[in-house]
Coordinates of C-alpha atoms and ligand atoms in Angstrom, one line a residue:
X1 CA 4.5 7.2 -10.5
X2 CA 4.1 9.8 -8.5
X3 CA 0.1 9.2 -6.4
X4 CA -1.0 12.6 -7.7
X5 CA -0.7 10.9 -11.8
X6 CA -2.2 7.4 -10.3
X7 CA -5.2 9.8 -8.9
X8 CA -5.4 11.5 -12.4
X9 CA -5.3 8.0 -14.2
X10 CA -8.4 6.2 -12.4
X11 CA -11.1 9.5 -12.4
X12 CA -9.9 10.6 -9.3
X13 CA -8.4 14.4 -9.4
X14 CA -11.2 15.8 -7.2
X15 CA -8.7 14.3 -4.7
X16 CA -5.2 15.6 -5.7
X17 CA -6.2 19.8 -4.4
X18 CA -6.8 18.1 -0.9
X19 CA -3.0 16.3 -0.6
X20 CA -1.2 19.3 -0.2
X21 CA -3.4 20.4 2.4
X22 CA -4.2 19.5 6.2
X23 CA -4.5 15.8 6.7
X24 CA -3.1 15.5 3.5
X25 CA -0.3 13.4 4.5
X26 CA -2.2 10.8 5.7
X27 CA -4.6 10.5 3.0
X28 CA -1.7 10.3 0.8
X29 CA -0.9 7.1 2.7
X30 CA -4.4 5.5 2.7
X31 CA -4.4 6.6 -0.8
X32 CA -1.3 4.4 -1.6
X33 CA -2.7 1.6 0.1
X34 CA -6.1 1.5 -2.5
X35 CA -6.4 -1.5 -4.6
X36 CA -7.7 0.4 -7.6
X37 CA -8.6 -3.2 -10.0
X38 CA -11.7 -3.6 -7.1
X39 CA -12.3 0.5 -6.9
X40 CA -12.6 0.2 -10.8
X41 CA -15.4 -2.6 -10.6
X42 CA -17.7 0.3 -9.8
X43 CA -18.1 0.7 -13.8
X44 CA -19.7 -3.3 -14.6
X45 CA -21.4 -4.0 -11.2
X46 CA -24.3 -6.4 -13.0
X47 CA -21.5 -8.5 -14.9
X48 CA -18.9 -9.1 -12.3
X49 CA -20.2 -12.4 -10.6
X50 CA -21.0 -13.8 -14.2
X51 CA -23.1 -16.4 -13.9
X52 CA -23.0 -19.3 -15.7
X53 CA -26.0 -22.2 -16.5
X54 CA -28.0 -22.7 -13.8
X55 CA -29.3 -26.4 -13.3
X56 CA -31.2 -27.9 -9.6
X57 CA -28.6 -29.7 -7.3
X58 CA -30.1 -32.7 -4.8
X59 CA -29.6 -32.1 -1.3
X60 CA -30.1 -34.3 2.3
X61 CA -33.8 -33.9 3.2
X62 CA -35.0 -33.8 7.2
X63 CA -36.1 -37.9 6.3
X64 CA -32.8 -39.2 4.6
X65 CA -31.1 -37.2 8.0
X66 CA -33.5 -39.0 10.5
X67 CA -32.9 -42.2 9.1
X68 CA -29.1 -42.2 9.5
X69 CA -29.2 -39.2 12.3
X70 CA -27.2 -41.8 14.6
X71 CA -23.9 -42.9 12.3
X72 CA -24.3 -38.6 11.9
X73 CA -23.8 -37.2 15.2
X74 CA -21.6 -40.1 16.1
X75 CA -19.4 -39.6 13.8
X76 CA -19.7 -35.6 14.6
X77 CA -19.1 -36.2 18.0
X78 CA -16.1 -37.9 17.5
X79 CA -14.9 -35.2 15.4
X80 CA -15.4 -32.4 17.8
X81 CA -14.1 -35.1 20.9
X82 CA -10.8 -35.0 18.4
X83 CA -10.8 -31.6 18.6
X84 CA -11.1 -31.5 14.4
X85 CA -13.6 -28.6 14.6
X86 CA -13.2 -25.1 14.6
X87 CA -16.6 -22.4 15.1
X88 CA -16.2 -19.1 13.1
X89 CA -18.6 -15.9 13.9
X90 CA -18.9 -13.7 10.7
X91 CA -19.8 -10.3 13.1
X92 CA -17.6 -7.6 11.1
X93 CA -20.6 -6.3 9.7
X94 CA -22.5 -2.8 9.8
X95 CA -26.3 -4.1 10.5
X96 CA -26.8 -0.9 8.6
X97 CA -30.7 -2.5 8.1
X98 CA -31.2 -3.0 11.8
X99 CA -30.4 0.8 12.7
X100 CA -28.4 0.9 15.4
X101 CA -24.6 1.8 15.9
X102 CA -23.3 -0.9 17.6
X103 CA -21.8 -4.1 17.1
X104 CA -25.3 -6.3 15.3
X105 CA -24.5 -9.0 18.0
X106 CA -25.0 -6.8 21.1
X107 CA -28.4 -6.1 19.9
X108 CA -30.6 -6.8 22.7
X109 CA -33.7 -8.8 21.6
X110 CA -34.9 -9.3 25.0
X111 CA -38.9 -7.8 25.9
X112 CA -38.8 -9.1 30.1
X113 CA -35.0 -9.4 30.4
X114 CA -31.9 -8.6 28.1
X115 CA -31.1 -11.3 25.4
X116 CA -28.3 -9.8 23.2
X117 CA -27.5 -11.9 19.8
X118 CA -24.1 -12.9 21.3
X119 CA -25.3 -14.2 23.8
X120 CA -28.3 -16.4 21.7
X121 CA -25.4 -17.9 19.9
X122 CA -22.7 -18.7 22.2
X123 CA -25.6 -21.0 24.9
X124 CA -26.3 -22.3 21.3
X125 CA -23.1 -23.2 21.1
X126 CA -22.1 -24.2 24.8
X127 CA -25.1 -26.8 24.5
X128 CA -22.9 -28.8 21.9
X129 CA -19.8 -28.3 23.3
X130 CA -21.6 -29.6 26.9
X131 CA -23.2 -32.7 25.2
X132 CA -19.3 -33.4 23.7
X133 CA -17.9 -32.4 26.6
X134 CA -14.5 -30.8 24.8
X135 CA -14.9 -27.1 24.1
X136 CA -13.9 -26.1 20.6
X137 CA -12.1 -22.6 19.2
X138 CA -14.6 -20.2 18.1
X139 CA -12.9 -17.6 16.4
X140 CA -14.6 -14.3 15.5
X141 CA -14.1 -11.7 13.2
X142 CA -14.5 -8.2 13.7
X143 CA -14.3 -4.8 11.7
X144 CA -12.1 -1.9 12.1
X145 CA -15.3 -0.5 13.1
X146 CA -16.7 -2.7 15.7
X147 CA -13.8 -4.2 16.8
X148 CA -12.9 -2.6 20.4
X149 CA -16.6 -2.3 21.4
X150 CA -17.2 -6.0 20.1
X151 CA -14.5 -6.8 22.5
X152 CA -15.0 -4.7 25.6
X153 CA -19.2 -6.1 25.6
X154 CA -18.0 -9.8 25.5
X155 CA -15.2 -9.4 28.3
X156 CA -17.5 -7.1 30.2
X157 CA -20.1 -10.1 29.9
X158 CA -17.5 -13.0 30.7
X159 CA -18.3 -14.3 26.7
X160 CA -21.7 -15.2 28.3
X161 CA -20.3 -18.3 29.8
X162 CA -17.7 -19.6 26.5
X163 CA -14.1 -20.4 28.1
X164 CA -11.8 -17.2 27.3
X165 CA -8.9 -19.0 26.5
X166 CA -11.1 -21.1 23.5
X167 CA -11.9 -17.3 21.9
X168 CA -10.4 -16.0 19.7
X169 CA -10.5 -12.2 17.6
X170 CA -9.2 -10.9 14.8
X171 CA -10.2 -8.2 12.1
X172 CA -11.7 -8.4 8.4
X173 CA -9.8 -5.4 6.0
X174 CA -12.2 -2.1 5.2
X175 CA -12.6 -1.4 1.3
X176 CA -12.7 2.4 0.2
X177 CA -16.8 3.6 -1.4
X178 CA -17.3 5.5 -3.7
X179 CA -20.0 7.5 -5.4
X180 CA -22.5 6.4 -8.0
X181 CA -19.1 8.3 -10.8
X182 CA -16.5 6.1 -9.2
X183 CA -15.0 8.8 -6.8
X184 CA -13.7 8.1 -4.0
X185 CA -15.7 9.0 -1.0
X186 CA -14.6 11.0 2.2
X187 CA -15.9 10.2 5.6
X188 CA -17.0 13.1 8.1
X189 CA -13.0 12.8 9.3
X190 CA -11.6 13.7 5.7
X191 CA -10.4 10.3 5.7
X192 CA -11.2 7.5 3.3
X193 CA -14.6 6.9 3.6
X194 CA -14.1 3.1 4.7
X195 CA -16.5 0.0 4.9
X196 CA -16.0 -3.5 5.8
X197 CA -14.9 -5.7 2.8
X198 CA -18.2 -8.0 2.9
X199 CA -17.6 -12.0 4.6
X200 CA -15.4 -13.5 1.8
X201 CA -12.1 -13.0 3.2
X202 CA -12.6 -14.2 6.3
X203 CA -10.3 -17.5 5.9
X204 CA -7.4 -15.2 4.5
X205 CA -7.9 -12.3 7.3
X206 CA -8.1 -15.3 10.2
X207 CA -4.9 -16.7 8.2
X208 CA -3.4 -13.3 8.2
X209 CA -4.4 -12.6 11.5
X210 CA -2.9 -15.9 12.5
X211 CA -5.8 -16.3 15.2
X212 CA -6.0 -19.8 15.5
X213 CA -2.6 -20.5 15.3
X214 CA -2.5 -21.4 19.1
X215 CA -5.0 -24.1 18.7
X216 CA -4.3 -27.2 17.3
X217 CA -4.8 -27.3 13.3
X218 CA -8.7 -28.6 12.5
X219 CA -10.4 -30.2 10.2
X220 CA -13.3 -28.0 9.5
X221 CA -14.1 -25.0 10.6
X222 CA -18.0 -24.2 10.9
X223 CA -18.6 -20.6 9.3
X224 CA -21.8 -18.8 10.8
X225 CA -23.3 -15.3 10.6
X226 CA -24.5 -13.1 13.7
X227 CA -27.8 -12.2 13.4
X228 CA -29.2 -16.3 13.1
X229 CA -30.8 -16.6 16.7
X230 CA -31.4 -19.9 16.6
X231 CA -28.4 -21.0 14.4
X232 CA -27.1 -23.8 15.3
X233 CA -23.4 -24.2 15.8
X234 CA -21.0 -27.5 15.9
X235 CA -24.1 -29.0 15.3
X236 CA -22.6 -33.1 14.8
X237 CA -25.8 -34.3 12.6
X238 CA -24.4 -31.4 10.2
X239 CA -20.4 -32.7 10.6
X240 CA -21.3 -36.2 10.6
X241 CA -23.5 -36.0 7.1
X242 CA -20.8 -33.5 5.5
X243 CA -17.8 -35.5 6.7
X244 CA -19.2 -38.8 5.7
X245 CA -20.3 -37.3 2.1
X246 CA -17.2 -37.0 1.5
X247 CA -17.7 -33.3 0.1
X248 CA -15.4 -30.4 1.1
X249 CA -18.3 -28.0 2.1
X250 CA -21.4 -28.2 3.7
X251 CA -24.2 -25.5 3.8
X252 CA -27.4 -25.8 6.0
X253 CA -30.3 -24.8 3.9
X254 CA -33.9 -24.4 4.6
X255 CA -37.1 -25.2 1.9
X256 CA -37.8 -21.9 0.1
X257 CA -41.3 -21.0 1.6
X258 CA -42.1 -19.4 -1.7
X259 CA -40.3 -19.0 -5.7
X260 CA -40.2 -15.4 -4.6
X261 CA -38.3 -15.3 -1.3
X262 CA -35.1 -13.6 -1.0
X263 CA -32.7 -15.9 0.5
X264 CA -29.9 -17.1 -1.6
X265 CA -30.5 -20.1 -3.5
X266 CA -27.9 -23.1 -3.7
X267 CA -27.9 -24.7 -7.0
X268 CA -25.4 -26.2 -10.0
X269 CA -23.3 -22.9 -11.8
X270 CA -22.5 -25.0 -15.2
X271 CA -22.2 -28.5 -13.2
X272 CA -20.8 -26.9 -10.2
X273 CA -22.0 -26.5 -6.5
X274 CA -23.0 -22.6 -6.0
X275 CA -25.4 -20.2 -4.2
X276 CA -26.5 -17.5 -6.6
X277 CA -29.0 -14.5 -4.9
X278 CA -31.9 -14.8 -5.2
X279 CA -32.0 -11.7 -7.5
X280 CA -29.8 -13.6 -10.1
X281 CA -32.3 -16.0 -11.1
X282 CA -35.6 -15.1 -12.9
X283 CA -38.6 -15.2 -11.6
X284 CA -39.9 -17.5 -14.3
X285 CA -36.6 -19.9 -12.9
X286 CA -37.7 -20.1 -9.6
X287 CA -41.0 -20.6 -9.4
X288 CA -40.6 -23.7 -11.5
X289 CA -41.0 -27.5 -9.9
X290 CA -40.5 -30.6 -10.8
X291 CA -43.0 -34.2 -11.1
X292 CA -43.3 -33.9 -7.6
X293 CA -45.0 -30.5 -7.5
X294 CA -41.5 -29.0 -5.5
X295 CA -39.6 -26.5 -6.4
X296 CA -36.7 -27.4 -8.6
X297 CA -34.6 -24.4 -6.4
X298 CA -35.9 -25.4 -3.3
X299 CA -32.9 -24.2 -1.2
X300 CA -32.1 -21.4 0.7
X301 CA -28.8 -20.9 2.4
X302 CA -28.7 -19.3 6.5
X303 CA -25.4 -18.8 6.5
X304 CA -24.2 -22.2 8.0
X305 CA -21.1 -23.5 5.9
X306 CA -18.9 -26.4 7.5
X307 CA -15.2 -25.7 5.2
X308 CA -12.9 -28.5 5.2
X309 CA -9.4 -27.3 6.2
X310 CA -7.3 -28.9 3.1
X311 CA -10.2 -27.5 0.4
X312 CA -9.6 -23.5 2.1
X313 CA -6.0 -24.0 2.2
X314 CA -6.1 -25.0 -1.8
X315 CA -8.6 -22.5 -2.6
X316 CA -6.9 -19.4 -0.9
X317 CA -5.1 -17.7 -3.5
X318 CA -8.3 -18.2 -6.2
X319 CA -10.2 -15.2 -7.5
X320 CA -13.5 -14.3 -5.0
X321 CA -15.4 -12.4 -6.8
X322 CA -16.3 -8.6 -6.0
X323 CA -19.6 -7.5 -5.8
X324 CA -20.5 -4.1 -6.3
X325 CA -23.1 -2.6 -4.0
X326 CA -25.7 0.2 -4.1
X327 CA -25.8 1.3 -0.6
X328 CA -26.3 4.7 1.7
X329 CA -22.6 6.1 2.9
X330 CA -21.6 8.8 4.7
X331 CA -19.3 10.9 3.9
X332 CA -17.9 14.4 4.1
X333 CA -20.3 17.5 4.2
X334 CA -23.5 15.3 4.8
X335 CA -24.2 14.8 8.3
X336 CA -25.5 11.1 9.2
X337 CA -26.6 8.5 7.0
X338 CA -28.5 10.3 3.4
X339 CA -31.3 9.5 2.7
X340 CA -31.4 8.1 -0.8
X341 CA -28.4 5.6 -1.8
X342 CA -25.6 7.5 -3.0
X343 CA -22.4 5.6 -3.6
X344 CA -21.3 2.0 -3.7
X345 CA -19.8 -0.5 -1.3
X346 CA -16.9 -3.6 -2.2
X347 CA -17.8 -7.0 -0.9
X348 CA -16.3 -10.6 -1.6
X349 CA -19.1 -13.1 -0.2
X350 CA -18.5 -16.2 1.9
X351 CA -20.9 -17.5 -0.8
X352 CA -18.8 -17.6 -3.4
X353 CA -16.9 -19.8 -1.5
X354 CA -19.1 -22.9 -2.2
X355 CA -18.6 -22.5 -6.1
X356 CA -14.6 -22.8 -5.5
X357 CA -14.6 -25.8 -3.0
X358 CA -16.1 -27.9 -6.1
X359 CA -18.5 -29.5 -3.6
X360 CA -21.0 -29.2 -1.2
X361 CA -23.6 -31.1 0.8
X362 CA -26.5 -28.9 0.8
X363 CA -27.8 -30.7 4.3
X364 CA -32.2 -29.5 5.3
X365 CA -33.2 -27.9 8.7
X366 CA -36.4 -27.4 10.1
X367 CA -36.7 -24.1 9.2
X368 CA -38.9 -23.2 12.6
X369 CA -36.4 -24.5 14.9
X370 CA -32.7 -23.2 13.3
X371 CA -33.5 -19.9 11.0
X372 CA -34.7 -16.9 13.2
X373 CA -32.7 -14.1 10.8
X374 CA -32.6 -10.6 12.2
X375 CA -32.2 -7.9 9.6
X376 CA -34.1 -5.3 10.1
X377 CA -36.6 -4.1 12.9
X378 CA -40.0 -4.5 12.2
X379 CA -41.3 -6.9 8.5
X380 CA -39.6 -9.9 7.5
X381 CA -36.1 -11.4 9.2
X382 CA -36.7 -8.6 11.3
X383 CA -36.8 -8.7 16.2
X384 CA -40.5 -9.4 16.3
X385 CA -40.0 -12.3 13.7
X386 CA -37.3 -13.6 16.1
X387 CA -39.2 -13.3 19.0
X388 CA -42.0 -15.3 17.7
X389 CA -39.4 -17.7 17.0
X390 CA -37.3 -18.3 20.5
X391 CA -40.8 -17.9 22.1
X392 CA -41.6 -21.1 19.7
X393 CA -38.4 -22.9 20.3
X394 CA -39.1 -22.5 24.3
X395 CA -36.7 -19.6 24.9
X396 CA -37.7 -16.7 27.6
X397 CA -36.7 -13.3 26.5
Ligands
UTP1 P1 -25.0 -9.2 5.8 O1 -25.1 -9.4 4.4 O2 -27.1 -9.5 6.8 O3 -25.2 -7.2 6.4 O4 -24.2 -10.0 6.8 P2 -24.9 -7.0 7.7 O5 -23.4 -5.9 7.9 O6 -24.7 -7.7 9.0 O7 -26.2 -6.1 7.6 P3 -26.7 -5.0 6.5 O8 -27.0 -5.4 5.5 O9 -26.0 -4.1 6.9 O10 -27.8 -4.4 7.0 C1 -24.6 -11.5 6.9 C2 -23.4 -11.8 7.6 O11 -21.8 -11.4 7.5 C3 -21.5 -10.6 8.3 C4 -22.5 -9.2 8.9 O12 -21.7 -9.2 10.3 C5 -23.4 -11.3 9.7 O13 -22.9 -11.9 10.4 N1 -20.6 -9.9 7.2 C6 -21.5 -9.2 6.9 C7 -19.2 -9.5 7.6 O14 -18.7 -10.2 8.9 N2 -18.5 -8.6 7.6 C8 -19.2 -7.9 6.8 O15 -17.9 -7.2 6.0 C9 -20.3 -8.4 5.8

């Protein structure tokens, strides 16, 4: 079928006249690669995730972890020393809320000296690798937008002391954006407006790029976000506890501070471990308490997961839902970021992999020690709150 016909069928007739104009050949090429199933998802943004019946899940609490710490840690160190673990840093996001054009990991959170987010993460990882006496492969996911800047920055800073031979980069894919009527948007350069396709595709992107191919096969991937400056990476206690639990996945969680806190909640969905977004649980359900007075839906995820390699292989071909997110999208004819949300981006989310995994260990951590996300400039989860938590943990900023 001709591209013109395909465009007309998918309600994209506004692009047909552009195909014959300057830049038309490039546009034609881009449009031929569009995944129409994803783009059509804008029509039903609310019911896409198709949530089932929600119920609470049992987790491994701090007291229990304390009692078994030695055993868990020994198993975790054994896995690290046996070369069974790789770390995966998700750094393909746009960090729009933070309002910086540079890759988020380059953000300097220091006050009296430069302290970059990337630096904090690598220093945290180095604490573990020094203790274990081995390095782990560090696989860094970037996007088409920030790949060059990320590589250059880390190279310039000597990878903050992590040996370059243990580091590999890979790019995630980009997805087209549409306006509020589902018409594909063009970027300021006249090409399709694209945005990173979410963090849910990290495994397929990593495999496609062959990023881990230079290292011996591992049993566990520890996947984590770029913006938690207290993130504990390749934590031997978490590794040991998850491996000994027999679960195919582990998730670090903090106890929610209040029912309405905006974090993804680890619970069960139709009996299976699953993470639901804060807006997918009703206020009444979020406020439910058990006989001890604790929230029933207690566990907030902090984007630090362990995934067993054999499970990832097994679920590799399975469908992962596409989330349609209303955002401000820069586009042709309008300079900079629009004042109002003007369209939709399409993203798959890593939290949906928990459900596919089939089993998951919620592993409680102390919020003040391990959770200081930098999402916003001020207010909740911001540069300000993260600075205060860094100081509380004795990090000189
Ligand atoms: P967030 O959902 O906080 O998004 O990402 P973000 O892009 O960093 O920030 P906003 O929403 O635009 O303000 C959580 C983690 O997932 C990564 C981010 O880099 C961060 O580590 N991520 C997100 C990707 O790697 N790729 C994506 O497409 C989206």
